Coordinates of C-alpha atoms in Angstrom, one line a residue:
Chain Y
M1 CA 142.3 -42.8 22.5
I2 CA 142.1 -46.3 21.0
W3 CA 141.9 -48.8 23.9
Q4 CA 142.9 -51.9 21.8
F5 CA 146.3 -50.3 21.0
D6 CA 146.6 -49.0 24.5
I7 CA 146.3 -52.5 26.0
I8 CA 148.7 -54.1 23.5
I9 CA 151.4 -51.4 23.9
L10 CA 151.1 -51.5 27.7
I11 CA 151.6 -55.2 27.8
F12 CA 154.7 -55.0 25.5
M13 CA 156.0 -52.2 27.7
V14 CA 155.9 -54.2 30.8
L15 CA 157.7 -57.1 29.0
A16 CA 160.3 -54.7 27.6
A17 CA 160.9 -53.2 31.1
I18 CA 161.4 -56.7 32.6
I19 CA 163.7 -57.8 29.8
A20 CA 165.8 -54.6 30.0
L21 CA 166.4 -55.3 33.7
R22 CA 167.1 -59.0 33.3
V23 CA 169.6 -59.0 30.4
K24 CA 173.1 -59.4 31.7
D25 CA 174.8 -57.8 28.7
L26 CA 174.5 -54.0 29.4
L27 CA 174.6 -53.1 25.7
G28 CA 171.6 -55.4 25.2
A29 CA 169.8 -53.9 28.2
T30 CA 170.4 -50.4 26.8
L31 CA 169.0 -51.4 23.4
V32 CA 165.9 -53.0 25.0
F33 CA 165.5 -49.8 26.9
G34 CA 165.5 -48.0 23.6
I35 CA 162.7 -50.3 22.4
Y36 CA 160.8 -49.5 25.6
S37 CA 161.2 -45.8 24.9
F38 CA 159.8 -46.2 21.4
L39 CA 156.8 -48.2 22.7
I40 CA 156.0 -45.5 25.2
C41 CA 156.4 -42.9 22.4
L42 CA 153.7 -44.8 20.5
L43 CA 151.6 -44.8 23.6
W44 CA 151.8 -41.0 24.0
A45 CA 150.8 -40.6 20.3
E46 CA 147.8 -42.9 20.8
M47 CA 146.7 -40.9 23.9
G48 CA 146.7 -37.6 21.9
A49 CA 149.8 -36.2 23.6
V50 CA 151.7 -35.5 20.3
D51 CA 154.1 -33.0 21.8
V52 CA 155.1 -35.5 24.5
A53 CA 155.5 -38.2 21.9
F54 CA 157.7 -36.1 19.8
T55 CA 159.9 -35.2 22.8
E56 CA 160.1 -38.8 23.9
A57 CA 161.0 -40.0 20.4
A58 CA 163.8 -37.4 20.2
V59 CA 165.0 -37.6 23.8
G60 CA 164.1 -41.0 25.2
A61 CA 164.7 -43.2 22.2
G62 CA 167.4 -41.1 20.6
V63 CA 169.7 -39.1 22.9
S64 CA 169.4 -41.1 26.1
T65 CA 170.1 -44.4 24.3
V66 CA 173.1 -42.9 22.7
I67 CA 174.6 -41.5 25.9
M68 CA 173.9 -44.8 27.7
I69 CA 175.7 -46.7 24.9
A70 CA 178.6 -44.3 25.2
T71 CA 178.8 -45.0 28.9
V72 CA 178.6 -48.7 28.5
F73 CA 181.4 -48.6 25.9
S74 CA 183.7 -46.6 28.1
T75 CA 183.0 -48.7 31.2
A76 CA 182.3 -52.4 31.8
R77 CA 179.9 -54.2 29.4
R78 CA 179.1 -57.2 31.5
S79 CA 176.8 -57.0 34.6
R80 CA 176.5 -59.7 37.2
D81 CA 172.7 -59.3 37.5
Chain F
M1 CA 131.3 -65.5 22.5
E2 CA 134.2 -63.4 21.2
F3 CA 132.0 -60.3 21.0
L4 CA 130.9 -60.9 24.6
A5 CA 134.5 -61.2 25.7
A6 CA 135.4 -57.9 24.0
G7 CA 132.6 -56.1 25.8
F8 CA 133.8 -57.6 29.1
I9 CA 137.3 -56.2 28.5
E10 CA 135.9 -52.8 27.6
E11 CA 133.8 -52.5 30.8
N12 CA 136.0 -54.1 33.4
I13 CA 139.6 -53.8 32.3
V14 CA 140.0 -50.7 30.1
P15 CA 138.9 -48.0 32.6
K16 CA 141.6 -48.8 35.1
F17 CA 144.2 -50.6 33.0
N18 CA 146.5 -47.6 32.5
Y19 CA 146.6 -47.0 36.3
W20 CA 147.4 -50.7 37.0
V21 CA 150.2 -50.7 34.5
Y22 CA 151.6 -47.5 35.9
V23 CA 151.7 -49.1 39.3
I24 CA 153.4 -52.2 37.9
L25 CA 156.0 -50.2 36.0
M26 CA 156.7 -48.2 39.1
M27 CA 157.1 -51.4 41.2
I28 CA 159.5 -52.8 38.6
G29 CA 161.6 -49.6 38.6
L30 CA 161.6 -49.3 42.3
F31 CA 162.6 -52.9 42.7
A32 CA 165.4 -52.5 40.3
M33 CA 166.6 -49.4 42.0
I34 CA 166.7 -51.1 45.4
T35 CA 168.0 -54.6 44.6
K36 CA 170.1 -54.4 41.4
N37 CA 173.8 -54.5 41.9
N38 CA 175.0 -52.8 38.8
L39 CA 174.8 -49.0 38.7
I40 CA 173.7 -48.9 35.0
K41 CA 170.9 -51.3 35.8
K42 CA 169.9 -49.0 38.7
L43 CA 169.8 -46.1 36.3
I44 CA 167.6 -48.0 33.8
G45 CA 165.3 -48.8 36.8
M46 CA 165.2 -45.0 37.6
A47 CA 164.3 -44.2 34.0
I48 CA 161.5 -46.8 34.1
F49 CA 160.2 -45.3 37.3
Q50 CA 160.2 -41.9 35.7
T51 CA 158.2 -43.0 32.7
A52 CA 155.7 -44.7 35.0
I53 CA 155.0 -41.3 36.6
I54 CA 154.7 -39.7 33.2
L55 CA 152.3 -42.4 32.1
F56 CA 150.1 -41.6 35.1
Y57 CA 150.0 -37.9 34.3
V58 CA 149.3 -38.3 30.6
S59 CA 146.6 -40.9 31.4
I60 CA 144.8 -38.3 33.5
G61 CA 144.5 -35.9 30.6
V62 CA 142.8 -38.3 28.2
K63 CA 139.1 -37.9 27.3
A64 CA 137.1 -40.5 25.5
E65 CA 136.3 -38.4 22.5
S66 CA 139.5 -36.4 22.5
G67 CA 142.0 -35.8 19.8
I68 CA 145.3 -33.9 20.0
P69 CA 145.3 -30.5 21.8
I70 CA 145.9 -28.5 18.6
L71 CA 143.1 -26.5 16.9
G72 CA 142.3 -27.5 13.4
H73 CA 142.6 -25.1 10.4
E74 CA 138.8 -24.6 10.1
Q75 CA 138.4 -23.8 13.8
H76 CA 141.4 -21.5 13.7
H77 CA 139.9 -19.7 10.7
E78 CA 136.5 -19.4 12.2
I79 CA 137.8 -17.8 15.4
V80 CA 140.5 -15.6 14.0
E81 CA 139.1 -14.5 10.7
E82 CA 135.4 -14.7 11.2
G83 CA 135.4 -13.5 14.7
R84 CA 133.2 -16.2 16.3
A85 CA 133.3 -16.7 20.0
S86 CA 135.8 -19.4 20.9
S87 CA 133.5 -21.0 23.4
E88 CA 131.0 -21.8 20.6
V89 CA 133.5 -23.3 18.2
I90 CA 135.7 -25.2 20.7
K91 CA 134.1 -28.3 22.2
K92 CA 136.1 -28.9 25.4
E93 CA 135.7 -32.7 25.3
K94 CA 137.2 -32.9 21.8
F95 CA 140.6 -31.8 23.1
A96 CA 142.9 -33.7 25.4
N97 CA 143.8 -31.8 28.5
P98 CA 147.0 -29.8 27.6
L99 CA 148.2 -29.1 31.1
P100 CA 149.7 -32.6 31.9
H101 CA 151.3 -32.7 28.5
V102 CA 153.2 -29.4 29.2
L103 CA 154.3 -30.5 32.7
M104 CA 155.6 -33.9 31.3
L105 CA 157.3 -32.5 28.2
T106 CA 159.7 -30.5 30.3
A107 CA 160.0 -33.4 32.7
I108 CA 161.3 -35.7 29.9
V109 CA 164.0 -33.2 28.8
V110 CA 165.1 -32.5 32.4
G111 CA 165.1 -36.3 32.9
V112 CA 167.6 -36.9 30.2
S113 CA 169.8 -34.2 31.6
T114 CA 169.8 -35.8 35.0
L115 CA 170.3 -39.2 33.5
G116 CA 173.4 -37.8 31.8
L117 CA 174.7 -36.4 35.1
A118 CA 174.1 -39.8 36.7
L119 CA 176.0 -41.5 33.9
A120 CA 178.8 -39.0 34.3
I121 CA 179.1 -39.8 38.0
S122 CA 179.0 -43.5 37.3
Q123 CA 181.9 -43.1 34.8
R124 CA 183.9 -41.3 37.5
I125 CA 183.1 -44.1 39.9
Y126 CA 184.4 -46.6 37.3
G127 CA 187.5 -44.5 36.9
S128 CA 188.2 -44.7 40.7
F129 CA 187.1 -48.3 41.5
N130 CA 187.4 -50.0 38.1
T131 CA 184.0 -51.6 38.6
L132 CA 180.3 -50.7 38.5
E133 CA 179.1 -53.4 40.9
E134 CA 177.8 -51.9 44.1
D135 CA 179.1 -54.6 46.5
E136 CA 182.6 -54.5 45.0
I137 CA 182.7 -50.7 45.4
L138 CA 181.5 -51.0 49.0
D139 CA 184.2 -53.7 49.6
Q140 CA 186.9 -51.3 48.4
L141 CA 185.5 -48.4 50.5
R142 CA 185.5 -50.5 53.7
P143 CA 188.6 -49.8 55.9
G144 CA 190.9 -52.8 55.7
G145 CA 189.4 -53.9 52.4
H146 CA 191.8 -54.4 49.5
D147 CA 193.1 -51.2 47.8
Chain X
M1 CA 168.5 -57.0 50.9
K2 CA 166.6 -58.6 48.1
L3 CA 163.8 -59.8 50.4
F4 CA 163.6 -56.4 52.1
G5 CA 163.3 -54.6 48.7
F6 CA 160.7 -57.1 47.6
I7 CA 158.6 -56.5 50.7
A8 CA 158.9 -52.7 50.4
V9 CA 157.9 -52.7 46.7
I10 CA 155.0 -55.0 47.4
I11 CA 153.7 -52.8 50.1
V12 CA 154.0 -49.6 48.0
G13 CA 152.4 -51.3 45.0
A14 CA 149.5 -52.7 47.0
L15 CA 148.7 -49.3 48.5
L16 CA 148.8 -47.7 45.1
L17 CA 146.7 -50.5 43.5
A18 CA 144.1 -50.1 46.3
A19 CA 144.0 -46.4 45.5
T20 CA 143.4 -46.9 41.8
G21 CA 139.9 -48.0 42.7
D22 CA 139.0 -44.5 43.5
F23 CA 140.3 -42.9 40.3
P24 CA 138.0 -41.7 37.6
A25 CA 137.8 -44.1 34.7
W26 CA 140.5 -43.7 32.0
G27 CA 139.1 -41.4 29.3
D28 CA 136.4 -40.0 31.5
A29 CA 135.7 -36.5 30.2
G30 CA 134.0 -35.5 33.4
S31 CA 137.0 -36.3 35.7
P32 CA 138.0 -33.5 38.1
A33 CA 141.3 -32.9 36.2
S34 CA 139.4 -32.3 32.9
Q35 CA 136.6 -30.3 34.4
G36 CA 138.9 -28.0 36.3
Q37 CA 138.9 -24.3 35.6
V38 CA 142.6 -24.1 34.6
S39 CA 142.5 -26.7 31.8
S40 CA 139.1 -25.3 30.5
F41 CA 140.7 -21.9 30.4
Y42 CA 143.7 -23.1 28.5
I43 CA 141.5 -25.0 25.9
E44 CA 139.0 -22.3 25.3
Q45 CA 140.9 -19.0 25.7
T46 CA 144.4 -19.8 24.3
I47 CA 143.3 -18.9 20.8
N48 CA 141.7 -15.6 22.0
E49 CA 144.6 -14.5 24.1
T50 CA 147.5 -15.6 21.9
K51 CA 146.2 -16.6 18.5
V52 CA 148.3 -19.8 18.7
P53 CA 146.5 -23.0 17.7
N54 CA 148.8 -25.4 19.6
M55 CA 147.7 -25.1 23.2
V56 CA 150.7 -27.0 24.5
T57 CA 153.2 -24.5 23.1
A58 CA 151.1 -21.6 24.3
V59 CA 150.9 -23.0 27.8
L60 CA 154.6 -23.9 27.8
A61 CA 156.0 -20.6 26.6
D62 CA 153.4 -18.1 27.7
F63 CA 151.1 -19.0 30.5
R64 CA 153.7 -21.1 32.4
G65 CA 156.8 -19.2 31.2
Y66 CA 158.4 -19.1 34.6
D67 CA 158.3 -22.9 34.8
T68 CA 159.9 -23.4 31.4
M69 CA 162.5 -20.8 32.1
F70 CA 163.7 -22.6 35.2
E71 CA 163.5 -26.0 33.5
T72 CA 165.9 -24.6 31.0
V73 CA 168.1 -23.4 33.8
V74 CA 168.0 -27.0 35.3
I75 CA 169.2 -28.4 31.9
F76 CA 172.0 -25.8 31.8
I77 CA 173.1 -26.7 35.4
A78 CA 173.0 -30.4 34.6
G79 CA 175.3 -29.8 31.6
I80 CA 177.6 -27.7 33.7
G81 CA 177.6 -30.4 36.3
I82 CA 178.6 -33.1 33.8
I83 CA 181.5 -31.0 32.6
A84 CA 182.5 -30.3 36.2
V85 CA 182.3 -34.0 37.2
L86 CA 183.9 -35.5 34.1
R87 CA 186.1 -33.1 32.2
T88 CA 189.8 -33.7 32.7
F89 CA 192.4 -31.2 31.4
G90 CA 195.2 -33.7 31.1
D91 CA 197.9 -34.0 28.5
Q92 CA 197.3 -31.5 25.7
A93 CA 200.1 -33.1 23.6
S94 CA 197.7 -35.2 21.5
K95 CA 196.2 -32.2 19.7
A96 CA 193.8 -33.0 16.9
P97 CA 195.0 -32.1 13.5
D98 CA 193.5 -28.9 12.1
G99 CA 192.3 -28.1 8.6
P100 CA 189.6 -29.5 6.4
E101 CA 191.5 -32.7 5.5
A102 CA 191.2 -33.7 9.2
D103 CA 187.6 -34.6 8.6
N104 CA 188.8 -37.6 6.6
D105 CA 190.9 -39.1 9.3
S106 CA 188.3 -41.4 10.7
G107 CA 185.3 -43.4 9.8
D108 CA 184.1 -45.2 6.7
L109 CA 183.8 -43.3 3.4
I110 CA 180.2 -44.3 2.8
V111 CA 179.2 -43.4 6.4
R112 CA 180.9 -40.0 6.2
T113 CA 179.4 -39.2 2.8
T114 CA 175.9 -40.2 3.9
C115 CA 176.3 -38.2 7.1
H116 CA 177.4 -35.1 5.2
M117 CA 174.2 -35.4 3.1
V118 CA 171.8 -36.1 5.9
V119 CA 173.0 -33.7 8.6
P120 CA 171.8 -30.5 6.7
L121 CA 168.4 -32.0 6.2
I122 CA 168.1 -32.9 9.9
Q123 CA 169.2 -29.4 10.9
L124 CA 166.7 -27.8 8.5
F125 CA 163.9 -30.0 9.8
A126 CA 164.9 -29.1 13.4
L127 CA 164.7 -25.4 12.5
Y128 CA 161.3 -26.0 11.0
V129 CA 160.2 -27.8 14.2
I130 CA 161.3 -24.8 16.3
A131 CA 159.7 -22.2 14.1
H132 CA 156.5 -24.1 13.4
G133 CA 155.9 -25.1 17.0
H134 CA 152.9 -22.7 17.2
H135 CA 150.9 -24.7 14.6
S136 CA 152.1 -28.3 14.9
P137 CA 153.7 -30.5 17.5
G138 CA 157.2 -29.2 18.2
G139 CA 158.9 -26.3 19.8
G140 CA 162.2 -25.4 21.4
F141 CA 162.8 -28.6 23.3
Q142 CA 162.1 -31.0 20.5
G143 CA 163.9 -28.9 17.9
G144 CA 166.9 -28.3 20.2
V145 CA 167.2 -32.0 20.9
M146 CA 167.2 -32.7 17.1
L147 CA 169.8 -30.0 16.4
G148 CA 171.9 -31.5 19.2
A149 CA 171.3 -35.0 17.7
S150 CA 172.6 -33.8 14.3
Y151 CA 175.9 -32.8 15.9
I152 CA 176.0 -36.1 17.7
L153 CA 175.5 -38.0 14.4
F154 CA 178.3 -35.9 12.9
A155 CA 180.6 -36.8 15.8
L156 CA 179.7 -40.5 15.4
A157 CA 180.3 -40.6 11.7
C158 CA 183.3 -38.3 11.3
G159 CA 184.9 -38.4 14.7
L160 CA 184.7 -36.1 17.6
P161 CA 187.6 -33.7 16.6
A162 CA 185.7 -32.9 13.4
A163 CA 182.5 -32.1 15.3
K164 CA 184.4 -30.1 17.9
R165 CA 185.6 -27.7 15.2
R166 CA 181.9 -27.0 14.5
M167 CA 180.8 -26.9 18.1
G168 CA 183.8 -26.5 20.4
E169 CA 183.5 -26.8 24.2
R170 CA 183.8 -23.1 24.8
R171 CA 181.3 -22.3 22.1
A172 CA 178.8 -24.9 23.4
I173 CA 178.9 -23.3 26.9
I174 CA 178.5 -19.8 25.4
I175 CA 175.5 -20.9 23.3
A176 CA 173.9 -22.6 26.3
A177 CA 174.3 -19.5 28.4
A178 CA 173.1 -17.3 25.5
G179 CA 169.8 -19.3 25.4
I180 CA 169.0 -18.6 29.0
I181 CA 170.1 -14.9 28.5
I182 CA 167.7 -14.7 25.5
Y183 CA 164.9 -16.1 27.6
A184 CA 165.5 -14.1 30.7
G185 CA 166.4 -11.0 28.7
W186 CA 163.0 -11.2 26.9
G187 CA 161.4 -11.1 30.4
V188 CA 163.6 -8.1 31.4
A189 CA 162.5 -6.4 28.2
C190 CA 158.9 -6.8 29.4
L191 CA 159.9 -5.2 32.6
L192 CA 161.6 -2.3 30.8
L193 CA 158.4 -1.6 28.8
G194 CA 156.4 -1.4 32.0
G195 CA 154.9 -4.8 32.3
N196 CA 155.5 -7.7 34.6
F197 CA 158.4 -10.2 34.1
L198 CA 157.5 -12.4 31.0
D199 CA 154.2 -10.5 30.5
Y200 CA 154.5 -10.4 26.7
T201 CA 151.5 -8.0 26.1
S202 CA 153.7 -5.1 27.2
L203 CA 156.0 -5.7 24.2
D204 CA 153.2 -4.7 21.9
P205 CA 154.8 -1.3 21.0
I206 CA 158.0 -2.9 19.6
L207 CA 156.5 -5.9 17.9
P208 CA 154.3 -6.0 14.7
G209 CA 150.6 -6.8 15.1
D210 CA 148.4 -6.4 18.1
E211 CA 148.7 -7.6 21.7
Q212 CA 147.8 -11.2 20.9
M213 CA 150.4 -11.3 18.1
A214 CA 153.0 -9.8 20.4
R215 CA 152.5 -12.8 22.7
S216 CA 152.7 -15.2 19.7
H217 CA 156.0 -13.6 18.5
S218 CA 157.4 -13.6 22.0
M219 CA 156.8 -17.3 22.2
L220 CA 159.0 -17.8 19.2
V221 CA 161.8 -15.8 20.8
V222 CA 161.7 -17.8 24.0
E223 CA 161.5 -21.1 22.1
I224 CA 164.7 -20.1 20.3
G225 CA 166.3 -19.4 23.6
V226 CA 165.3 -22.9 24.9
A227 CA 166.6 -24.5 21.6
F228 CA 170.0 -22.8 22.0
T229 CA 170.4 -24.2 25.5
V230 CA 169.1 -27.7 24.7
T231 CA 171.3 -28.0 21.6
A232 CA 174.5 -27.1 23.3
I233 CA 173.9 -29.1 26.4
M234 CA 172.9 -32.3 24.5
F235 CA 176.1 -32.1 22.5
A236 CA 178.1 -31.4 25.6
I237 CA 176.6 -34.3 27.4
Y238 CA 177.4 -36.7 24.6
S239 CA 180.9 -35.4 23.9
N240 CA 181.9 -35.7 27.6
L241 CA 180.3 -39.0 28.2
S242 CA 181.7 -40.7 25.1
T243 CA 185.3 -39.8 25.8
R244 CA 185.3 -39.9 29.7
G245 CA 185.8 -36.1 29.7
R246 CA 189.0 -36.1 27.6
L247 CA 187.3 -34.9 24.4
E248 CA 189.9 -36.6 22.2
K249 CA 188.2 -39.0 19.9
G250 CA 184.7 -40.3 20.1
L251 CA 183.3 -43.8 20.1

């Protein structure tokens, strides 16, 4: 564990979570959520949970972003909130 | 002065910072799930809620001196080839607790499957109502509403 | 509604924040979770019992094999649920053209060529991740997701019909079911040889090496089963979600 990285990444994560929920364009929100997943993947690696980090990089940042983009493309892109 | 500030952070903020942030992320996710009007936004809130729980579990397993929960080549060689007792070679505080990692690893993969199912249901909702906004869907469902 | 939600969230958050005061400090090696008998056993005895250096893989596939098996079943059910919710068997008139030249019907030339070069490397690395999960981070879940992602990349670059010829819908479901059958069947094999369900030491007579190596080899088998299911379900999720269940052409 490296607490300096920990604090920086956690602050960025909270920012990314808030931005992902405030952006009105759903495609943008999905991409910011992908950034959030990558940050949390870095955090797992920093805490020594390498297997969890690997899974998160493949699943959270890869596949779940892709399927959310697929859904946004086949439904509405704009959101009212 | 700067050195003093660094010590202050290490003593007062670091020991609980992960737990505070997990509560904050959980609040953000829960708030989004309750109040957001768009179904995709609700799902993003749900995913943030889920990662907050995972953050809590993984934070529990960290030890101050720990590395990754995988034996090094030398330790592996000493135990398997030279036959030394594992309790002598392995220092428990040098390895992160593997149990939360295992539980959360499967939770992430199951999480993406359930997220896919939720997205599938929201696509069906869009097919039926032509919108993803919750209040418009409720309007159409109400007897006497348009459609 | 907004106010009600805000108040509820604040109450929940305040209770949880008040509770964090009683937690052991972050990184405390003496916390109850780290001093417990279970985690100490996993850290110290994994190497003696299974000869696997990666404790996470050992706990995942051996000590907590039931858990992982039913997690795999959950993934399978989620995939079946997506197909049940979304798949529409509408007009079959717009059949995709067959034959190798159909690969060239969509997408940019550079993208397609790069994809054809990159996909084998991704799949090779995914197989390495599955097979080497005993010694390095990785295993069935990660490797399976990467294999599924390679099919998704192929579908994005060359169009879904081209990817469907490699991994059709029927084939995906059969592969997903085969993964669970491999996992559960390995447990049944333990039963047939006189042990408990998923008690790999009883497979010692039919596997090379001693009892510990039998557990190590068995982990590889169940990881392969997990990878089968995850690969097929990830691709099924993508292909259904990107076409609203019609499986005609992708994004």
